[in-house]
Amino acid sequence: MSAAAEDQRNEQDDTEERYAFPMPPAGGWTADDLDRIKGLPPHTELIDGGLFFVSPQTFFHMAALRLLENALVQQAPEHLYVIREMTTKLGKRDRPEPDLMVVRESALGGPEQTWYAPADILLAVEIVSDESVERDRELKPRKYAAAGIRHFWRVEENDGLPVVYVYELDPATNSYAVTGIHHNRLKVDVPFPVEIDLTAVDRRRGGQD
């Protein structure tokens, strides 16, 4: 075997070892396992006992996340805290990672905390990516509602701008009901008064008031 071929084989072996995925136990992973599995990529989610990995972030996702996070931080009451890209433990086999959460300040547990209980979450926000459409439109909202998270926003891209679909939990059905679809400007009164210029995601469109 030539030296070049040997180097290529070694490089391939190194790549396979670097990206070796952990073998799940019988019955799948649990929410507590997510903190113990070595070598997981950042922002790995657990849904129905399976691991989901995040694709490379798009510019729209980054810009929309920054816009919403900054607005929520500025407008949230002092007893609430805005959390970015951390998980919530919905049950034994579910630990998804919303793009944003608004939680009670009393839920903050220190620098080693990795998840929040759904009872402490007032708002969960998901920004839809191409690879997460089904999860963000159907699977995760259903699980958030079943866990009792009262408010949910789903954010989608339309012509480069965010469209925010706002949902509130219907206690009679324990499922989400849409309360508004917001283009250009988001204005809601619950879970607390929020107003966001959605065109500010792209300053070239004149997003400044």
PDB file of C-alpha atoms in Angstrom:
ATOM      1  CA  MET A   1       0.000   0.000   0.000  1.00  0.00           C
ATOM      2  CA  SER A   2       1.330   3.455  -0.907  1.00  0.00           C
ATOM      3  CA  ALA A   3       1.968   6.108   1.713  1.00  0.00           C
ATOM      4  CA  ALA A   4      -0.790   8.258   0.201  1.00  0.00           C
ATOM      5  CA  ALA A   5      -3.306   5.404   0.400  1.00  0.00           C
ATOM      6  CA  GLU A   6      -2.277   4.693   3.987  1.00  0.00           C
ATOM      7  CA  ASP A   7      -2.743   8.355   4.925  1.00  0.00           C
ATOM      8  CA  GLN A   8      -6.169   8.389   3.258  1.00  0.00           C
ATOM      9  CA  ARG A   9      -7.265   5.276   5.172  1.00  0.00           C
ATOM     10  CA  ASN A  10      -6.035   6.730   8.462  1.00  0.00           C
ATOM     11  CA  GLU A  11      -7.893   9.971   7.759  1.00  0.00           C
ATOM     12  CA  GLN A  12     -11.078   8.029   6.999  1.00  0.00           C
ATOM     13  CA  ASP A  13     -10.707   6.003  10.204  1.00  0.00           C
ATOM     14  CA  ASP A  14     -10.190   9.202  12.205  1.00  0.00           C
ATOM     15  CA  THR A  15     -13.311  10.760  10.647  1.00  0.00           C
ATOM     16  CA  GLU A  16     -15.438   7.708  11.414  1.00  0.00           C
ATOM     17  CA  GLU A  17     -14.183   7.675  15.002  1.00  0.00           C
ATOM     18  CA  ARG A  18     -14.773  11.409  15.425  1.00  0.00           C
ATOM     19  CA  TYR A  19     -18.375  11.125  14.254  1.00  0.00           C
ATOM     20  CA  ALA A  20     -19.227   7.779  15.852  1.00  0.00           C
ATOM     21  CA  PHE A  21     -22.741   7.998  17.267  1.00  0.00           C
ATOM     22  CA  PRO A  22     -23.544   6.475  20.655  1.00  0.00           C
ATOM     23  CA  MET A  23     -25.568   3.278  20.613  1.00  0.00           C
ATOM     24  CA  PRO A  24     -28.925   3.724  22.361  1.00  0.00           C
ATOM     25  CA  PRO A  25     -29.921   1.395  25.178  1.00  0.00           C
ATOM     26  CA  ALA A  26     -32.977  -0.830  24.905  1.00  0.00           C
ATOM     27  CA  GLY A  27     -36.036   1.415  24.884  1.00  0.00           C
ATOM     28  CA  GLY A  28     -34.089   4.468  23.745  1.00  0.00           C
ATOM     29  CA  TRP A  29     -32.436   7.303  25.591  1.00  0.00           C
ATOM     30  CA  THR A  30     -34.006   9.112  28.526  1.00  0.00           C
ATOM     31  CA  ALA A  31     -34.037  12.813  29.332  1.00  0.00           C
ATOM     32  CA  ASP A  32     -31.432  12.333  32.069  1.00  0.00           C
ATOM     33  CA  ASP A  33     -29.082  10.595  29.613  1.00  0.00           C
ATOM     34  CA  LEU A  34     -28.678  13.780  27.589  1.00  0.00           C
ATOM     35  CA  ASP A  35     -26.297  15.213  30.189  1.00  0.00           C
ATOM     36  CA  ARG A  36     -24.228  12.024  30.312  1.00  0.00           C
ATOM     37  CA  ILE A  37     -23.742  10.997  26.672  1.00  0.00           C
ATOM     38  CA  LYS A  38     -20.222  11.897  25.587  1.00  0.00           C
ATOM     39  CA  GLY A  39     -19.390  13.535  22.266  1.00  0.00           C
ATOM     40  CA  LEU A  40     -22.832  14.846  21.325  1.00  0.00           C
ATOM     41  CA  PRO A  41     -22.923  17.859  18.992  1.00  0.00           C
ATOM     42  CA  PRO A  42     -24.128  21.130  20.552  1.00  0.00           C
ATOM     43  CA  HIS A  43     -27.898  21.614  20.747  1.00  0.00           C
ATOM     44  CA  THR A  44     -28.782  17.911  20.495  1.00  0.00           C
ATOM     45  CA  GLU A  45     -32.459  17.291  21.306  1.00  0.00           C
ATOM     46  CA  LEU A  46     -34.202  14.188  22.635  1.00  0.00           C
ATOM     47  CA  ILE A  47     -37.669  13.456  21.215  1.00  0.00           C
ATOM     48  CA  ASP A  48     -39.485  10.163  21.806  1.00  0.00           C
ATOM     49  CA  GLY A  49     -36.236   8.665  23.040  1.00  0.00           C
ATOM     50  CA  GLY A  50     -34.331   9.523  19.843  1.00  0.00           C
ATOM     51  CA  LEU A  51     -31.515  12.018  19.342  1.00  0.00           C
ATOM     52  CA  PHE A  52     -31.932  14.878  16.881  1.00  0.00           C
ATOM     53  CA  PHE A  53     -28.947  16.901  15.696  1.00  0.00           C
ATOM     54  CA  VAL A  54     -29.036  20.516  14.519  1.00  0.00           C
ATOM     55  CA  SER A  55     -28.118  21.417  10.926  1.00  0.00           C
ATOM     56  CA  PRO A  56     -25.860  24.420  10.220  1.00  0.00           C
ATOM     57  CA  GLN A  57     -27.685  27.625  11.141  1.00  0.00           C
ATOM     58  CA  THR A  58     -28.955  29.884   8.355  1.00  0.00           C
ATOM     59  CA  PHE A  59     -28.603  33.659   8.365  1.00  0.00           C
ATOM     60  CA  PHE A  60     -32.384  34.042   8.726  1.00  0.00           C
ATOM     61  CA  HIS A  61     -32.460  31.782  11.766  1.00  0.00           C
ATOM     62  CA  MET A  62     -29.634  33.726  13.421  1.00  0.00           C
ATOM     63  CA  ALA A  63     -31.134  37.125  12.616  1.00  0.00           C
ATOM     64  CA  ALA A  64     -34.662  36.214  13.712  1.00  0.00           C
ATOM     65  CA  LEU A  65     -33.366  34.668  16.921  1.00  0.00           C
ATOM     66  CA  ARG A  66     -31.333  37.768  17.739  1.00  0.00           C
ATOM     67  CA  LEU A  67     -34.261  40.107  16.993  1.00  0.00           C
ATOM     68  CA  LEU A  68     -36.739  38.198  19.159  1.00  0.00           C
ATOM     69  CA  GLU A  69     -34.296  37.585  21.983  1.00  0.00           C
ATOM     70  CA  ASN A  70     -33.288  41.247  22.226  1.00  0.00           C
ATOM     71  CA  ALA A  71     -36.915  42.390  22.173  1.00  0.00           C
ATOM     72  CA  LEU A  72     -37.999  39.891  24.825  1.00  0.00           C
ATOM     73  CA  VAL A  73     -35.058  40.768  27.080  1.00  0.00           C
ATOM     74  CA  GLN A  74     -35.932  44.455  26.833  1.00  0.00           C
ATOM     75  CA  GLN A  75     -39.669  44.031  27.383  1.00  0.00           C
ATOM     76  CA  ALA A  76     -40.012  41.117  29.817  1.00  0.00           C
ATOM     77  CA  PRO A  77     -40.969  41.983  33.419  1.00  0.00           C
ATOM     78  CA  GLU A  78     -38.188  41.788  35.991  1.00  0.00           C
ATOM     79  CA  HIS A  79     -39.465  38.534  37.498  1.00  0.00           C
ATOM     80  CA  LEU A  80     -39.024  36.735  34.167  1.00  0.00           C
ATOM     81  CA  TYR A  81     -35.858  35.604  32.396  1.00  0.00           C
ATOM     82  CA  VAL A  82     -35.242  34.975  28.695  1.00  0.00           C
ATOM     83  CA  ILE A  83     -33.413  31.704  27.971  1.00  0.00           C
ATOM     84  CA  ARG A  84     -31.711  30.985  24.659  1.00  0.00           C
ATOM     85  CA  GLU A  85     -31.182  27.496  23.213  1.00  0.00           C
ATOM     86  CA  MET A  86     -31.488  25.403  26.376  1.00  0.00           C
ATOM     87  CA  THR A  87     -33.612  22.329  26.924  1.00  0.00           C
ATOM     88  CA  THR A  88     -36.836  21.621  28.748  1.00  0.00           C
ATOM     89  CA  LYS A  89     -37.515  18.205  30.274  1.00  0.00           C
ATOM     90  CA  LEU A  90     -41.055  17.365  29.188  1.00  0.00           C
ATOM     91  CA  GLY A  91     -40.972  13.761  30.336  1.00  0.00           C
ATOM     92  CA  LYS A  92     -38.812  10.657  30.569  1.00  0.00           C
ATOM     93  CA  ARG A  93     -38.188  10.458  26.805  1.00  0.00           C
ATOM     94  CA  ASP A  94     -38.553  14.070  25.706  1.00  0.00           C
ATOM     95  CA  ARG A  95     -36.076  16.887  26.152  1.00  0.00           C
ATOM     96  CA  PRO A  96     -36.378  19.326  23.246  1.00  0.00           C
ATOM     97  CA  GLU A  97     -34.516  22.605  22.932  1.00  0.00           C
ATOM     98  CA  PRO A  98     -36.693  25.611  22.036  1.00  0.00           C
ATOM     99  CA  ASP A  99     -34.853  28.464  20.366  1.00  0.00           C
ATOM    100  CA  LEU A 100     -36.116  30.757  23.127  1.00  0.00           C
ATOM    101  CA  MET A 101     -37.962  30.342  26.404  1.00  0.00           C
ATOM    102  CA  VAL A 102     -39.274  32.852  28.903  1.00  0.00           C
ATOM    103  CA  VAL A 103     -39.106  31.356  32.395  1.00  0.00           C
ATOM    104  CA  ARG A 104     -39.786  32.483  35.924  1.00  0.00           C
ATOM    105  CA  GLU A 105     -36.690  33.900  37.603  1.00  0.00           C
ATOM    106  CA  SER A 106     -37.306  31.487  40.466  1.00  0.00           C
ATOM    107  CA  ALA A 107     -36.507  28.629  38.035  1.00  0.00           C
ATOM    108  CA  LEU A 108     -32.875  29.709  37.678  1.00  0.00           C
ATOM    109  CA  GLY A 109     -30.763  27.058  39.350  1.00  0.00           C
ATOM    110  CA  GLY A 110     -27.183  28.212  38.947  1.00  0.00           C
ATOM    111  CA  PRO A 111     -24.375  28.013  36.379  1.00  0.00           C
ATOM    112  CA  GLU A 112     -24.514  24.209  35.975  1.00  0.00           C
ATOM    113  CA  GLN A 113     -28.235  24.112  35.112  1.00  0.00           C
ATOM    114  CA  THR A 114     -28.984  22.483  31.731  1.00  0.00           C
ATOM    115  CA  TRP A 115     -32.804  22.296  31.546  1.00  0.00           C
ATOM    116  CA  TYR A 116     -36.035  23.886  32.767  1.00  0.00           C
ATOM    117  CA  ALA A 117     -39.303  22.327  33.874  1.00  0.00           C
ATOM    118  CA  PRO A 118     -42.339  23.078  31.677  1.00  0.00           C
ATOM    119  CA  ALA A 119     -44.204  24.404  34.733  1.00  0.00           C
ATOM    120  CA  ASP A 120     -41.694  27.280  34.866  1.00  0.00           C
ATOM    121  CA  ILE A 121     -41.961  28.179  31.163  1.00  0.00           C
ATOM    122  CA  LEU A 122     -44.363  30.936  30.182  1.00  0.00           C
ATOM    123  CA  LEU A 123     -43.399  31.045  26.508  1.00  0.00           C
ATOM    124  CA  ALA A 124     -41.574  28.719  24.116  1.00  0.00           C
ATOM    125  CA  VAL A 125     -40.407  29.925  20.692  1.00  0.00           C
ATOM    126  CA  GLU A 126     -39.349  27.811  17.715  1.00  0.00           C
ATOM    127  CA  ILE A 127     -37.791  29.265  14.551  1.00  0.00           C
ATOM    128  CA  VAL A 128     -38.501  26.838  11.727  1.00  0.00           C
ATOM    129  CA  SER A 129     -35.644  25.522   9.577  1.00  0.00           C
ATOM    130  CA  ASP A 130     -35.933  23.371   6.459  1.00  0.00           C
ATOM    131  CA  GLU A 131     -34.913  20.252   8.369  1.00  0.00           C
ATOM    132  CA  SER A 132     -37.206  20.941  11.338  1.00  0.00           C
ATOM    133  CA  VAL A 133     -40.509  21.833   9.629  1.00  0.00           C
ATOM    134  CA  GLU A 134     -42.429  18.754  10.754  1.00  0.00           C
ATOM    135  CA  ARG A 135     -41.030  18.837  14.281  1.00  0.00           C
ATOM    136  CA  ASP A 136     -41.621  22.571  14.765  1.00  0.00           C
ATOM    137  CA  ARG A 137     -45.090  22.636  13.185  1.00  0.00           C
ATOM    138  CA  GLU A 138     -46.530  19.447  14.618  1.00  0.00           C
ATOM    139  CA  LEU A 139     -44.502  17.296  16.982  1.00  0.00           C
ATOM    140  CA  LYS A 140     -42.950  19.790  19.380  1.00  0.00           C
ATOM    141  CA  PRO A 141     -46.025  22.071  19.744  1.00  0.00           C
ATOM    142  CA  ARG A 142     -48.129  19.028  20.576  1.00  0.00           C
ATOM    143  CA  LYS A 143     -45.660  18.001  23.271  1.00  0.00           C
ATOM    144  CA  TYR A 144     -45.327  21.545  24.646  1.00  0.00           C
ATOM    145  CA  ALA A 145     -49.106  21.793  24.927  1.00  0.00           C
ATOM    146  CA  ALA A 146     -49.415  18.395  26.611  1.00  0.00           C
ATOM    147  CA  ALA A 147     -46.770  19.511  29.123  1.00  0.00           C
ATOM    148  CA  GLY A 148     -48.811  22.624  29.960  1.00  0.00           C
ATOM    149  CA  ILE A 149     -46.641  25.373  28.424  1.00  0.00           C
ATOM    150  CA  ARG A 150     -49.276  28.037  28.001  1.00  0.00           C
ATOM    151  CA  HIS A 151     -47.819  30.183  25.198  1.00  0.00           C
ATOM    152  CA  PHE A 152     -46.014  29.127  22.027  1.00  0.00           C
ATOM    153  CA  TRP A 153     -44.687  31.089  19.039  1.00  0.00           C
ATOM    154  CA  ARG A 154     -43.696  29.510  15.734  1.00  0.00           C
ATOM    155  CA  VAL A 155     -41.563  31.695  13.485  1.00  0.00           C
ATOM    156  CA  GLU A 156     -41.276  31.100   9.746  1.00  0.00           C
ATOM    157  CA  GLU A 157     -39.516  32.949   6.937  1.00  0.00           C
ATOM    158  CA  ASN A 158     -41.466  34.695   4.177  1.00  0.00           C
ATOM    159  CA  ASP A 159     -39.562  36.776   1.629  1.00  0.00           C
ATOM    160  CA  GLY A 160     -36.708  37.191   4.081  1.00  0.00           C
ATOM    161  CA  LEU A 161     -38.883  38.424   6.958  1.00  0.00           C
ATOM    162  CA  PRO A 162     -40.238  36.598  10.007  1.00  0.00           C
ATOM    163  CA  VAL A 163     -43.889  35.636  10.259  1.00  0.00           C
ATOM    164  CA  VAL A 164     -44.862  34.809  13.837  1.00  0.00           C
ATOM    165  CA  TYR A 165     -47.687  32.366  14.516  1.00  0.00           C
ATOM    166  CA  VAL A 166     -48.917  32.918  18.074  1.00  0.00           C
ATOM    167  CA  TYR A 167     -50.629  30.145  20.041  1.00  0.00           C
ATOM    168  CA  GLU A 168     -52.251  29.905  23.456  1.00  0.00           C
ATOM    169  CA  LEU A 169     -53.136  26.764  25.364  1.00  0.00           C
ATOM    170  CA  ASP A 170     -56.847  25.917  25.434  1.00  0.00           C
ATOM    171  CA  PRO A 171     -57.402  24.308  28.859  1.00  0.00           C
ATOM    172  CA  ALA A 172     -60.537  22.559  27.641  1.00  0.00           C
ATOM    173  CA  THR A 173     -58.655  20.555  24.999  1.00  0.00           C
ATOM    174  CA  ASN A 174     -55.096  20.788  26.361  1.00  0.00           C
ATOM    175  CA  SER A 175     -53.993  21.823  22.876  1.00  0.00           C
ATOM    176  CA  TYR A 176     -52.890  25.066  21.233  1.00  0.00           C
ATOM    177  CA  ALA A 177     -55.273  27.475  19.541  1.00  0.00           C
ATOM    178  CA  VAL A 178     -53.850  30.061  17.161  1.00  0.00           C
ATOM    179  CA  THR A 179     -54.528  33.604  18.392  1.00  0.00           C
ATOM    180  CA  GLY A 180     -52.791  35.542  15.625  1.00  0.00           C
ATOM    181  CA  ILE A 181     -50.498  35.476  12.590  1.00  0.00           C
ATOM    182  CA  HIS A 182     -48.199  38.484  12.615  1.00  0.00           C
ATOM    183  CA  HIS A 183     -46.486  40.043   9.598  1.00  0.00           C
ATOM    184  CA  ASN A 184     -44.198  43.093   9.825  1.00  0.00           C
ATOM    185  CA  ARG A 185     -45.139  43.825  13.443  1.00  0.00           C
ATOM    186  CA  LEU A 186     -45.831  41.542  16.387  1.00  0.00           C
ATOM    187  CA  LYS A 187     -47.994  42.972  19.155  1.00  0.00           C
ATOM    188  CA  VAL A 188     -49.430  40.822  21.930  1.00  0.00           C
ATOM    189  CA  ASP A 189     -50.633  41.327  25.506  1.00  0.00           C
ATOM    190  CA  VAL A 190     -49.851  37.839  26.859  1.00  0.00           C
ATOM    191  CA  PRO A 191     -47.890  36.334  28.512  1.00  0.00           C
ATOM    192  CA  PHE A 192     -46.847  40.003  28.924  1.00  0.00           C
ATOM    193  CA  PRO A 193     -47.099  43.032  26.620  1.00  0.00           C
ATOM    194  CA  VAL A 194     -44.666  42.688  23.710  1.00  0.00           C
ATOM    195  CA  GLU A 195     -44.289  44.742  20.539  1.00  0.00           C
ATOM    196  CA  ILE A 196     -41.644  43.877  17.924  1.00  0.00           C
ATOM    197  CA  ASP A 197     -40.905  45.422  14.543  1.00  0.00           C
ATOM    198  CA  LEU A 198     -40.344  42.249  12.537  1.00  0.00           C
ATOM    199  CA  THR A 199     -38.905  44.162   9.580  1.00  0.00           C
ATOM    200  CA  ALA A 200     -35.954  45.045  11.822  1.00  0.00           C
ATOM    201  CA  VAL A 201     -34.587  41.564  11.141  1.00  0.00           C
ATOM    202  CA  ASP A 202     -33.049  43.190   8.063  1.00  0.00           C
ATOM    203  CA  ARG A 203     -32.085  46.812   8.616  1.00  0.00           C
ATOM    204  CA  ARG A 204     -31.758  47.360   4.880  1.00  0.00           C
ATOM    205  CA  ARG A 205     -35.562  47.138   4.722  1.00  0.00           C
ATOM    206  CA  GLY A 206     -35.933  50.160   6.988  1.00  0.00           C
ATOM    207  CA  GLY A 207     -36.549  48.259  10.201  1.00  0.00           C
ATOM    208  CA  GLN A 208     -35.726  51.248  12.424  1.00  0.00           C
ATOM    209  CA  ASP A 209     -38.750  53.056  13.858  1.00  0.00           C
TER     210      ASP A 209
END
